[in-house]
Tab-separated table of C-alpha atoms (C1' of nucleotides) in Angstrom:
chain	number	residue	atom	x	y	z
A	1230	MET	CA	-74.222	16.699	102.011
A	1231	THR	CA	-72.012	19.522	100.750
A	1232	LYS	CA	-70.696	21.710	103.537
A	1233	PRO	CA	-72.332	25.120	103.963
A	1234	ARG	CA	-70.413	28.028	102.436
A	1235	THR	CA	-71.809	31.468	103.177
A	1236	ARG	CA	-72.578	32.858	106.626
A	1237	ILE	CA	-76.306	32.827	105.925
A	1238	GLN	CA	-76.162	29.207	104.899
A	1239	GLN	CA	-74.207	28.287	107.968
A	1240	LYS	CA	-76.592	30.151	110.243
A	1241	ASN	CA	-79.814	28.875	108.711
A	1242	HIS	CA	-78.475	25.358	108.517
A	1243	ALA	CA	-77.938	25.476	112.245
A	1244	VAL	CA	-81.274	27.161	112.895
A	1245	ILE	CA	-83.108	24.442	110.997
A	1246	MET	CA	-81.267	21.658	112.783
A	1247	ALA	CA	-82.153	23.212	116.123
A	1248	ALA	CA	-85.785	23.578	115.108
A	1249	GLY	CA	-85.891	20.039	113.771
A	1250	LEU	CA	-84.448	18.729	117.019
A	1251	GLU	CA	-87.094	20.586	118.995
A	1252	VAL	CA	-89.948	19.206	116.908
A	1253	PHE	CA	-88.760	15.690	116.035
A	1254	SER	CA	-87.719	14.957	119.617
A	1255	GLN	CA	-91.295	15.511	120.728
A	1256	TYR	CA	-93.352	13.897	117.999
A	1257	GLY	CA	-90.938	11.587	116.210
A	1258	PHE	CA	-90.381	11.616	112.484
A	1259	ARG	CA	-93.870	10.664	111.363
A	1260	GLY	CA	-95.644	12.785	113.927
A	1261	SER	CA	-93.824	15.973	112.977
A	1262	THR	CA	-94.638	18.250	110.073
A	1263	LEU	CA	-92.457	20.481	107.971
A	1264	ASP	CA	-94.670	23.422	108.890
A	1265	GLN	CA	-93.928	22.826	112.556
A	1266	VAL	CA	-90.208	22.759	111.878
A	1267	ALA	CA	-90.475	25.816	109.659
A	1268	GLU	CA	-92.320	27.777	112.302
A	1269	ALA	CA	-89.873	26.735	115.010
A	1270	ALA	CA	-87.051	27.874	112.732
A	1271	GLY	CA	-88.752	31.155	111.870
A	1272	LEU	CA	-88.557	30.355	108.157
A	1273	SER	CA	-91.045	29.605	105.431
A	1274	LYS	CA	-91.528	26.005	104.393
A	1275	PRO	CA	-90.109	26.430	100.878
A	1276	ASN	CA	-87.182	28.194	102.449
A	1277	LEU	CA	-86.515	25.132	104.609
A	1278	LEU	CA	-86.461	23.022	101.488
A	1279	TYR	CA	-83.923	25.330	99.963
A	1280	TYR	CA	-81.454	24.234	102.614
A	1281	PHE	CA	-82.540	20.608	102.960
A	1282	PRO	CA	-83.855	18.457	100.119
A	1283	SER	CA	-86.564	16.813	102.232
A	1284	LYS	CA	-88.085	16.294	105.654
A	1285	GLU	CA	-86.216	13.023	105.940
A	1286	ALA	CA	-82.911	14.742	105.195
A	1287	ILE	CA	-83.332	17.002	108.214
A	1288	TYR	CA	-84.166	14.027	110.399
A	1289	GLN	CA	-81.239	12.003	109.109
A	1290	GLY	CA	-78.910	14.923	109.592
A	1291	LEU	CA	-79.985	15.145	113.201
A	1292	LEU	CA	-79.475	11.445	113.797
A	1293	VAL	CA	-76.001	11.457	112.294
A	1294	GLU	CA	-74.969	14.384	114.458
A	1295	LEU	CA	-76.573	12.762	117.480
A	1296	LEU	CA	-74.919	9.374	117.133
A	1297	GLU	CA	-71.461	10.905	117.147
A	1298	ASN	CA	-71.967	12.490	120.557
A	1299	TRP	CA	-74.003	9.574	121.761
A	1300	LEU	CA	-71.314	6.923	121.569
A	1301	GLU	CA	-68.579	9.223	122.774
A	1302	PRO	CA	-69.005	8.807	126.565
A	1303	LEU	CA	-68.802	5.024	126.326
A	1304	HIS	CA	-65.661	5.338	124.207
A	1305	GLN	CA	-64.097	7.272	127.051
A	1306	LEU	CA	-64.355	4.319	129.412
A	1307	ASN	CA	-60.706	3.805	130.199
A	1308	PRO	CA	-59.558	0.177	130.678
A	1309	ASN	CA	-56.569	1.355	132.691
A	1310	GLY	CA	-58.431	3.593	135.110
A	1311	ASN	CA	-59.906	2.699	138.462
A	1312	PRO	CA	-62.859	0.442	137.565
A	1313	VAL	CA	-65.443	1.739	140.016
A	1314	GLU	CA	-64.537	5.355	139.314
A	1315	GLU	CA	-64.527	4.767	135.564
A	1316	LEU	CA	-68.022	3.302	135.576
A	1317	LEU	CA	-69.237	5.953	137.996
A	1318	GLY	CA	-67.779	8.607	135.747
A	1319	TYR	CA	-69.506	7.105	132.751
A	1320	ALA	CA	-72.843	7.185	134.543
A	1321	GLN	CA	-72.206	10.768	135.605
A	1322	ARG	CA	-71.415	11.815	132.053
A	1323	LYS	CA	-74.565	10.165	130.777
A	1324	LEU	CA	-76.663	11.856	133.455
A	1325	ALA	CA	-75.137	15.210	132.556
A	1326	MET	CA	-76.078	14.582	128.943
A	1327	SER	CA	-79.654	13.928	130.000
A	1328	ARG	CA	-79.619	17.218	131.849
A	1329	ASP	CA	-77.895	19.293	129.172
A	1330	TYR	CA	-79.209	17.620	126.011
A	1331	PRO	CA	-82.624	16.224	126.868
A	1332	ARG	CA	-83.989	16.744	123.374
A	1333	GLU	CA	-81.201	14.669	121.872
A	1334	SER	CA	-82.024	11.907	124.310
A	1335	ARG	CA	-85.697	12.097	123.385
A	1336	LEU	CA	-84.937	12.117	119.678
A	1337	PHE	CA	-82.999	8.919	120.148
A	1338	ALA	CA	-85.847	7.467	122.181
A	1339	THR	CA	-88.497	8.190	119.538
A	1340	GLU	CA	-86.303	6.673	116.843
A	1341	ILE	CA	-85.879	3.476	118.859
A	1342	LEU	CA	-89.550	3.337	119.802
A	1343	GLN	CA	-90.517	3.486	116.147
A	1344	GLY	CA	-88.310	0.481	115.505
A	1345	ALA	CA	-85.086	2.334	114.688
A	1346	PRO	CA	-85.817	2.321	110.929
A	1347	GLU	CA	-83.011	4.782	110.286
A	1348	ILE	CA	-80.280	3.712	112.686
A	1349	LYS	CA	-80.768	-0.027	113.053
A	1350	PRO	CA	-77.564	-0.673	111.058
A	1351	VAL	CA	-75.621	1.492	113.495
A	1352	LEU	CA	-77.081	-0.340	116.479
A	1353	GLU	CA	-76.239	-3.750	115.059
A	1354	GLY	CA	-72.848	-2.626	113.841
A	1355	GLU	CA	-70.904	0.142	115.501
A	1356	LEU	CA	-72.778	0.172	118.799
A	1357	ARG	CA	-72.845	-3.590	119.168
A	1358	THR	CA	-69.095	-3.782	118.562
A	1359	LEU	CA	-68.378	-0.974	120.982
A	1360	VAL	CA	-70.495	-2.543	123.721
A	1361	LYS	CA	-68.892	-5.932	123.242
A	1362	GLU	CA	-65.467	-4.369	123.497
A	1363	LYS	CA	-66.297	-2.570	126.722
A	1364	CYS	CA	-67.918	-5.711	128.093
A	1365	LYS	CA	-64.577	-7.445	127.705
A	1366	VAL	CA	-62.996	-4.673	129.748
A	1367	ILE	CA	-65.602	-5.014	132.475
A	1368	GLU	CA	-65.178	-8.789	132.514
A	1369	GLY	CA	-61.485	-8.226	133.017
A	1370	TRP	CA	-62.167	-6.022	136.019
A	1371	ILE	CA	-64.449	-8.680	137.452
A	1372	ALA	CA	-61.887	-11.427	136.919
A	1373	ALA	CA	-59.324	-9.266	138.685
A	1374	GLY	CA	-61.722	-8.832	141.590
A	1375	GLN	CA	-61.800	-5.064	141.162
A	1376	ILE	CA	-65.578	-4.875	140.930
A	1377	ARG	CA	-68.400	-7.191	141.976
A	1378	LYS	CA	-69.538	-9.876	139.587
A	1379	VAL	CA	-72.255	-8.338	137.427
A	1380	ASP	CA	-73.530	-9.029	133.920
A	1381	PRO	CA	-71.573	-6.473	131.838
A	1382	VAL	CA	-74.218	-5.989	129.126
A	1383	HIS	CA	-76.975	-5.456	131.642
A	1384	LEU	CA	-74.728	-3.167	133.623
A	1385	ILE	CA	-74.408	-0.972	130.572
A	1386	PHE	CA	-78.143	-1.161	129.942
A	1387	SER	CA	-78.655	-0.135	133.559
A	1388	ILE	CA	-76.486	2.928	133.163
A	1389	TRP	CA	-78.329	3.898	130.002
A	1390	SER	CA	-81.811	3.440	131.369
A	1391	LEU	CA	-81.196	5.031	134.755
A	1392	THR	CA	-79.689	8.170	133.252
A	1393	GLN	CA	-81.795	8.601	130.113
A	1394	HIS	CA	-84.943	8.197	132.159
A	1395	TYR	CA	-84.497	11.687	133.566
A	1396	ALA	CA	-84.526	13.191	130.076
A	1397	ASP	CA	-87.049	10.973	128.323
A	1398	PHE	CA	-89.584	10.893	131.147
A	1399	ASP	CA	-88.853	14.414	132.317
A	1400	VAL	CA	-92.539	15.351	132.350
A	1401	GLN	CA	-93.375	12.447	134.611
A	1402	VAL	CA	-90.394	13.022	136.877
A	1403	ARG	CA	-91.318	16.657	137.372
A	1404	ALA	CA	-95.002	15.868	137.818
A	1405	ILE	CA	-94.045	13.692	140.764
A	1406	MET	CA	-91.159	15.664	142.232
A	1407	GLY	CA	-92.765	19.072	141.824
A	1408	GLU	CA	-90.448	22.059	142.099
A	1409	ARG	CA	-87.260	20.253	143.120
A	1410	ASP	CA	-84.461	19.856	140.593
A	1411	PRO	CA	-84.433	16.159	139.661
A	1412	PHE	CA	-80.833	16.053	138.491
A	1413	ALA	CA	-79.103	17.142	141.679
A	1414	SER	CA	-80.666	14.429	143.806
A	1415	ALA	CA	-80.493	11.915	140.962
A	1416	ALA	CA	-76.719	12.348	140.800
A	1417	VAL	CA	-76.416	11.552	144.490
A	1418	HIS	CA	-78.743	8.588	144.240
A	1419	LEU	CA	-77.045	7.092	141.212
A	1420	GLU	CA	-73.583	7.460	142.670
A	1421	ASP	CA	-74.692	5.582	145.753
A	1422	LEU	CA	-76.485	2.961	143.669
A	1423	PHE	CA	-73.578	2.185	141.388
A	1424	ARG	CA	-70.995	2.298	144.156
A	1425	GLN	CA	-73.042	-0.170	146.154
A	1426	MET	CA	-73.552	-2.398	143.146
A	1427	LEU	CA	-69.935	-2.388	141.992
A	1428	THR	CA	-67.730	-2.164	145.055
A	1429	PRO	CA	-66.397	-5.615	145.962
A	1430	THR	CA	-67.342	-6.858	149.418
B	1375	MET	CA	-118.486	5.623	126.756
B	1376	THR	CA	-121.545	3.353	126.720
B	1377	LYS	CA	-120.673	-0.288	127.174
B	1378	PRO	CA	-120.855	-2.484	124.085
B	1379	ARG	CA	-124.016	-4.571	123.781
B	1380	THR	CA	-124.004	-7.102	120.973
B	1381	ARG	CA	-121.338	-9.731	120.405
B	1382	ILE	CA	-120.199	-8.014	117.230
B	1383	GLN	CA	-119.822	-4.725	119.027
B	1384	GLN	CA	-117.882	-6.369	121.811
B	1385	LYS	CA	-115.603	-8.171	119.403
B	1386	ASN	CA	-114.927	-5.255	117.078
B	1387	HIS	CA	-114.435	-2.908	120.000
B	1388	ALA	CA	-111.700	-5.187	121.237
B	1389	VAL	CA	-110.239	-5.673	117.768
B	1390	ILE	CA	-109.966	-1.922	117.285
B	1391	MET	CA	-108.361	-1.377	120.667
B	1392	ALA	CA	-105.800	-4.052	119.893
B	1393	ALA	CA	-105.073	-2.524	116.513
B	1394	GLY	CA	-104.853	0.963	118.015
B	1395	LEU	CA	-102.404	-0.281	120.627
B	1396	GLU	CA	-100.245	-1.838	117.937
B	1397	VAL	CA	-100.122	1.348	115.863
B	1398	PHE	CA	-100.139	4.091	118.510
B	1399	SER	CA	-97.439	2.390	120.561
B	1400	GLN	CA	-95.085	2.626	117.611
B	1401	TYR	CA	-95.782	6.047	116.182
B	1402	GLY	CA	-97.537	7.912	118.979
B	1403	PHE	CA	-100.837	9.684	118.549
B	1404	ARG	CA	-99.798	12.234	115.967
B	1405	GLY	CA	-97.645	9.872	113.978
B	1406	SER	CA	-100.382	7.291	113.540
B	1407	THR	CA	-103.175	7.374	110.978
B	1408	LEU	CA	-106.694	6.016	111.083
B	1409	ASP	CA	-105.965	4.052	107.924
B	1410	GLN	CA	-103.113	2.289	109.701
B	1411	VAL	CA	-105.364	1.396	112.604
B	1412	ALA	CA	-108.147	0.330	110.245
B	1413	GLU	CA	-105.851	-1.951	108.305
B	1414	ALA	CA	-104.402	-3.447	111.475
B	1415	ALA	CA	-107.951	-4.085	112.640
B	1416	GLY	CA	-109.039	-5.553	109.322
B	1417	LEU	CA	-111.872	-3.045	109.045
B	1418	SER	CA	-112.678	-0.141	106.764
B	1419	LYS	CA	-112.014	3.357	108.043
B	1420	PRO	CA	-115.679	4.396	108.155
B	1421	ASN	CA	-116.370	1.189	109.985
B	1422	LEU	CA	-113.832	2.160	112.645
B	1423	LEU	CA	-115.639	5.419	113.103
B	1424	TYR	CA	-118.888	3.568	113.571
B	1425	TYR	CA	-117.470	2.145	116.787
B	1426	PHE	CA	-115.409	5.109	117.921
B	1427	PRO	CA	-116.328	8.764	117.349
B	1428	SER	CA	-112.777	9.834	116.509
B	1429	LYS	CA	-109.105	8.922	116.346
B	1430	GLU	CA	-108.583	10.635	119.673
B	1431	ALA	CA	-111.329	8.562	121.281
B	1432	ILE	CA	-109.476	5.358	120.434
B	1433	TYR	CA	-106.261	6.765	121.848
B	1434	GLN	CA	-107.941	7.986	125.015
B	1435	GLY	CA	-109.659	4.653	125.453
B	1436	LEU	CA	-106.302	2.934	125.285
B	1437	LEU	CA	-104.737	5.275	127.825
B	1438	VAL	CA	-107.576	4.842	130.299
B	1439	GLU	CA	-107.312	1.082	130.072
B	1440	LEU	CA	-103.531	1.285	130.337
B	1441	LEU	CA	-103.382	3.500	133.406
B	1442	GLU	CA	-105.510	1.103	135.397
B	1443	ASN	CA	-103.062	-1.761	134.939
B	1444	TRP	CA	-100.103	0.565	135.114
B	1445	LEU	CA	-100.563	1.760	138.678
B	1446	GLU	CA	-101.655	-1.620	139.962
B	1447	PRO	CA	-98.228	-3.155	140.702
B	1448	LEU	CA	-97.187	-0.191	142.836
B	1449	HIS	CA	-100.467	-0.415	144.726
B	1450	GLN	CA	-99.557	-3.973	145.622
B	1451	LEU	CA	-96.472	-2.858	147.541
B	1452	ASN	CA	-97.337	-4.164	150.960
B	1453	PRO	CA	-96.186	-2.034	153.937
B	1454	ASN	CA	-96.336	-5.061	156.201
B	1455	GLY	CA	-94.307	-7.427	154.058
B	1456	ASN	CA	-90.576	-8.010	154.111
B	1457	PRO	CA	-89.141	-4.735	152.710
B	1458	VAL	CA	-86.421	-6.145	150.477
B	1459	GLU	CA	-88.690	-8.874	149.132
B	1460	GLU	CA	-91.536	-6.410	148.579
B	1461	LEU	CA	-89.391	-4.065	146.512
B	1462	LEU	CA	-87.804	-6.970	144.664
B	1463	GLY	CA	-91.248	-8.320	143.934
B	1464	TYR	CA	-92.349	-4.969	142.634
B	1465	ALA	CA	-89.380	-4.811	140.280
B	1466	GLN	CA	-90.069	-8.359	139.145
B	1467	ARG	CA	-93.700	-7.548	138.418
B	1468	LYS	CA	-92.702	-4.485	136.424
B	1469	LEU	CA	-90.157	-6.476	134.440
B	1470	ALA	CA	-92.776	-9.119	133.700
B	1471	MET	CA	-95.065	-6.379	132.427
B	1472	SER	CA	-92.319	-5.182	130.098
B	1473	ARG	CA	-92.001	-8.717	128.821
B	1474	ASP	CA	-95.705	-9.485	128.498
B	1475	TYR	CA	-97.088	-6.065	127.578
B	1476	PRO	CA	-94.311	-4.235	125.734
B	1477	ARG	CA	-96.720	-2.296	123.535
B	1478	GLU	CA	-98.503	-0.892	126.555
B	1479	SER	CA	-95.158	0.232	127.923
B	1480	ARG	CA	-94.276	1.875	124.614
B	1481	LEU	CA	-97.658	3.565	124.363
B	1482	PHE	CA	-97.047	5.090	127.758
B	1483	ALA	CA	-93.557	6.134	126.684
B	1484	THR	CA	-94.742	7.918	123.535
B	1485	GLU	CA	-97.422	9.736	125.494
B	1486	ILE	CA	-94.850	10.974	128.022
B	1487	LEU	CA	-92.332	11.880	125.327
B	1488	GLN	CA	-94.926	14.052	123.611
B	1489	GLY	CA	-95.407	15.927	126.870
B	1490	ALA	CA	-98.209	13.794	128.307
B	1491	PRO	CA	-100.931	16.055	126.864
B	1492	GLU	CA	-103.619	13.532	127.671
B	1493	ILE	CA	-102.544	12.087	131.023
B	1494	LYS	CA	-100.700	14.951	132.711
B	1495	PRO	CA	-103.570	15.402	135.191
B	1496	VAL	CA	-103.254	11.759	136.193
B	1497	LEU	CA	-99.502	12.083	136.667
B	1498	GLU	CA	-99.848	15.175	138.849
B	1499	GLY	CA	-102.804	13.749	140.730
B	1500	GLU	CA	-103.315	10.071	141.207
B	1501	LEU	CA	-99.763	8.950	140.430
B	1502	ARG	CA	-98.102	11.674	142.475
B	1503	THR	CA	-100.270	10.826	145.481
B	1504	LEU	CA	-99.604	7.119	145.130
B	1505	VAL	CA	-95.850	7.612	144.876
B	1506	LYS	CA	-95.796	9.920	147.887
B	1507	GLU	CA	-97.721	7.357	149.889
B	1508	LYS	CA	-95.334	4.556	148.997
B	1509	CYS	CA	-92.364	6.812	149.675
B	1510	LYS	CA	-93.621	7.172	153.230
B	1511	VAL	CA	-93.655	3.402	153.504
B	1512	ILE	CA	-90.105	3.135	152.199
B	1513	GLU	CA	-88.950	5.866	154.576
B	1514	GLY	CA	-90.440	3.865	157.397
B	1515	TRP	CA	-88.455	0.819	156.339
B	1516	ILE	CA	-85.288	2.901	156.250
B	1517	ALA	CA	-85.953	4.393	159.681
B	1518	ALA	CA	-86.449	0.889	161.014
B	1519	GLY	CA	-83.135	-0.155	159.501
B	1520	GLN	CA	-84.783	-2.798	157.326
B	1521	ILE	CA	-83.291	-1.487	154.097
B	1522	ARG	CA	-80.327	0.723	153.279
B	1523	LYS	CA	-80.785	4.462	153.233
B	1524	VAL	CA	-81.836	5.394	149.696
B	1525	ASP	CA	-83.851	8.256	148.228
B	1526	PRO	CA	-87.343	6.707	147.974
B	1527	VAL	CA	-88.501	8.708	144.946
B	1528	HIS	CA	-85.377	7.931	142.989
B	1529	LEU	CA	-85.595	4.310	144.063
B	1530	ILE	CA	-89.018	4.137	142.446
B	1531	PHE	CA	-87.736	5.931	139.357
B	1532	SER	CA	-84.913	3.396	139.227
B	1533	ILE	CA	-87.319	0.490	139.270
B	1534	TRP	CA	-89.388	2.069	136.531
B	1535	SER	CA	-86.513	2.923	134.239
B	1536	LEU	CA	-84.597	-0.334	134.687
B	1537	THR	CA	-87.629	-2.452	133.890
B	1538	GLN	CA	-89.365	-0.383	131.228
B	1539	HIS	CA	-86.092	-0.060	129.345
B	1540	TYR	CA	-86.386	-3.657	128.176
B	1541	ALA	CA	-89.750	-2.945	126.554
B	1542	ASP	CA	-89.229	0.595	125.259
B	1543	PHE	CA	-85.725	0.027	123.899
B	1544	ASP	CA	-86.354	-3.545	122.894
B	1545	VAL	CA	-84.945	-2.997	119.406
B	1546	GLN	CA	-81.699	-1.665	120.797
B	1547	VAL	CA	-81.441	-4.364	123.440
B	1548	ARG	CA	-81.882	-7.098	120.859
B	1549	ALA	CA	-79.547	-5.439	118.388
B	1550	ILE	CA	-76.812	-5.654	121.009
B	1551	MET	CA	-77.642	-8.975	122.652
B	1552	GLY	CA	-78.453	-10.814	119.441
B	1553	GLU	CA	-80.316	-14.091	119.785
B	1554	ARG	CA	-80.327	-14.362	123.578
B	1555	ASP	CA	-83.550	-13.682	125.485
B	1556	PRO	CA	-83.032	-10.354	127.273
B	1557	PHE	CA	-85.611	-10.910	129.972
B	1558	ALA	CA	-84.211	-14.054	131.540
B	1559	SER	CA	-80.792	-12.554	132.195
B	1560	ALA	CA	-82.293	-9.174	133.027
B	1561	ALA	CA	-84.321	-10.736	135.823
B	1562	VAL	CA	-81.184	-12.207	137.350
B	1563	HIS	CA	-79.256	-8.970	136.981
B	1564	LEU	CA	-81.985	-6.799	138.451
B	1565	GLU	CA	-82.527	-9.094	141.411
B	1566	ASP	CA	-78.830	-8.881	142.234
B	1567	LEU	CA	-78.781	-5.126	141.678
B	1568	PHE	CA	-81.712	-4.341	143.936
B	1569	ARG	CA	-80.680	-6.817	146.613
B	1570	GLN	CA	-77.241	-5.258	146.715
B	1571	MET	CA	-78.651	-1.749	146.811
B	1572	LEU	CA	-81.269	-2.437	149.479
B	1573	THR	CA	-79.874	-5.017	151.856
B	1574	PRO	CA	-78.539	-3.298	154.981
B	1575	THR	CA	-74.857	-3.862	155.689
C	1278	DC	C1'	-73.993	51.690	88.094
C	1279	DG	C1'	-74.971	46.830	86.400
C	1280	DT	C1'	-74.349	42.012	86.753
C	1281	DT	C1'	-74.120	37.743	89.026
C	1282	DC	C1'	-75.091	34.819	92.384
C	1283	DC	C1'	-77.534	33.664	96.676
C	1284	DT	C1'	-81.860	33.831	99.224
C	1285	DT	C1'	-86.779	34.287	99.985
C	1286	DT	C1'	-91.490	34.428	98.773
C	1287	DT	C1'	-95.811	33.539	96.243
C	1288	DA	C1'	-98.585	30.509	94.125
C	1289	DC	C1'	-99.410	26.077	93.362
C	1290	DC	C1'	-99.816	20.654	93.257
C	1291	DA	C1'	-100.955	15.796	94.100
C	1292	DA	C1'	-101.468	12.793	97.888
C	1293	DT	C1'	-102.952	11.947	102.401
C	1294	DT	C1'	-105.354	13.233	106.452
C	1295	DG	C1'	-109.571	12.739	109.790
C	1296	DG	C1'	-114.189	12.542	109.179
C	1297	DT	C1'	-119.317	12.504	107.036
C	1298	DC	C1'	-123.383	10.611	104.815
C	1299	DA	C1'	-126.654	7.952	102.660
C	1300	DA	C1'	-127.472	3.756	100.890
C	1301	DA	C1'	-126.637	-1.066	100.761
C	1302	DA	C1'	-125.992	-5.314	103.070
C	1303	DA	C1'	-126.305	-8.422	106.872
C	1304	DC	C1'	-128.640	-9.810	110.674
C	1305	DA	C1'	-132.280	-10.750	114.087
C	1306	DA	C1'	-137.082	-11.154	115.757
C	1307	DA	C1'	-141.719	-12.076	114.536
D	1146	DT	C1'	-141.128	-14.036	104.941
D	1147	DT	C1'	-141.531	-9.701	106.528
D	1148	DT	C1'	-140.055	-6.119	109.330
D	1149	DG	C1'	-136.929	-3.521	112.110
D	1150	DT	C1'	-132.269	-2.998	113.549
D	1151	DT	C1'	-127.413	-3.298	113.311
D	1152	DT	C1'	-123.343	-3.276	110.548
D	1153	DT	C1'	-120.679	-2.257	106.476
D	1154	DT	C1'	-119.584	0.075	102.396
D	1155	DG	C1'	-118.541	3.546	98.665
D	1156	DA	C1'	-118.475	8.006	97.419
D	1157	DC	C1'	-117.256	12.132	99.018
D	1158	DC	C1'	-115.187	16.464	101.610
D	1159	DA	C1'	-112.334	20.138	103.493
D	1160	DA	C1'	-107.939	20.573	105.570
D	1161	DT	C1'	-103.284	19.358	105.827
D	1162	DT	C1'	-99.365	16.971	104.133
D	1163	DG	C1'	-94.521	17.046	101.711
D	1164	DG	C1'	-92.813	19.133	97.896
D	1165	DT	C1'	-92.153	22.163	93.317
D	1166	DA	C1'	-91.615	26.168	89.971
D	1167	DA	C1'	-90.773	30.481	88.993
D	1168	DA	C1'	-90.330	34.888	89.892
D	1169	DA	C1'	-88.956	38.563	93.070
D	1170	DG	C1'	-85.485	40.468	96.503
D	1171	DG	C1'	-80.820	41.072	98.239
D	1172	DA	C1'	-75.921	41.122	98.736
D	1173	DA	C1'	-71.346	41.250	96.645
D	1174	DC	C1'	-68.269	42.976	93.436
D	1175	DG	C1'	-66.264	44.955	89.476
DNA sequence: CGTTCCTTTTACCAATTGGTCAAAAACAAA
DNA sequence: TTTGTTTTTGACCAATTGGTAAAAGGAACG
């Protein structure tokens, strides 16, 4: 928990986190081994444990770091902006995160799939509160006739699932699409989808 | 591979598959242990291995069984039906599968997350072909002006992600929604979403 | 140079892993 | 009841797991 001091500490700390992300995002916590992480980091296993007290500590460290960035885009949803553009922007930001940080998305997915043993409190606390707050905003937009009447919670779920899908199921997406870059065409498709769903008649 | 003969074999075969589904769908192949599966099945570990030659054999058996049911709903997309209703029906069927077979959905998700080592050939072969075929159908509907102009591949991805989300991220969904049944309201939301996206102006 | 701290390695450990084997137990057919 | 077959068990194994201890190697600094 103490902040790294020396350059070497700072560097290796980061190297291990990167390696842990690579490994844990593929196999989940239980499916990953310290040796895998060590090899990905280019360090020996005891050397890993010099920087982190345990396998779980690495995993927890990753989740903490992840959750900060994860909730950020939703925070940015501005109640005073143009509703359709705000929600479209949110979806765009989430899609960009799937493109630029697919391993983070997958790490989150494995944690949830395994029953969220580590972050369930965050889901039921911070996230739940944040979603409820933004749902109020969306309901306000609906009441004002600025967007179509949609279920706010499910709208948010829709944005999450549609965007994260391209990171979490990347292998499947590419198996079907072949060479083409999924994200370029996905951006176009999602913009059209959300605009159509949200724009009042 | 040989079919079970006696009643006991038939029963225990099924019991083991059920137990394997329960365990593998949570922790993935690598994160699960034979002891976990054995305990879930109420059998001893050596007894498991009397019915299946290895841990991997159980996992593969599950995937084979899964893939059959998994591709079925898309097969049912009828080129001669009413386009909007056909696609809506497909989405409904997929959502019902998320509700009734969430573990199957999660098993598929873990396999994909780990890079689809076992079923990649199926994705690049059978699934790819099937999707391409149905995309042709959808393109025909668009050309005939029966549905709005949407990217067929991404439309299919959208149906998959929006429906599977409620099974794969069940913990998160329930953490946010609390007591309420997610699937009832999700069905309403998704029907509205797809109708809005597909119905020609 | 020597000393002090930080870093890495070597050797090791107990527990768990997937899996084997032979013998015992349960069952079925006669 | 006897015999032959199927099912289950208990003891075991080599490999891998997360983790430790202690000593060796380095860098910094007077």
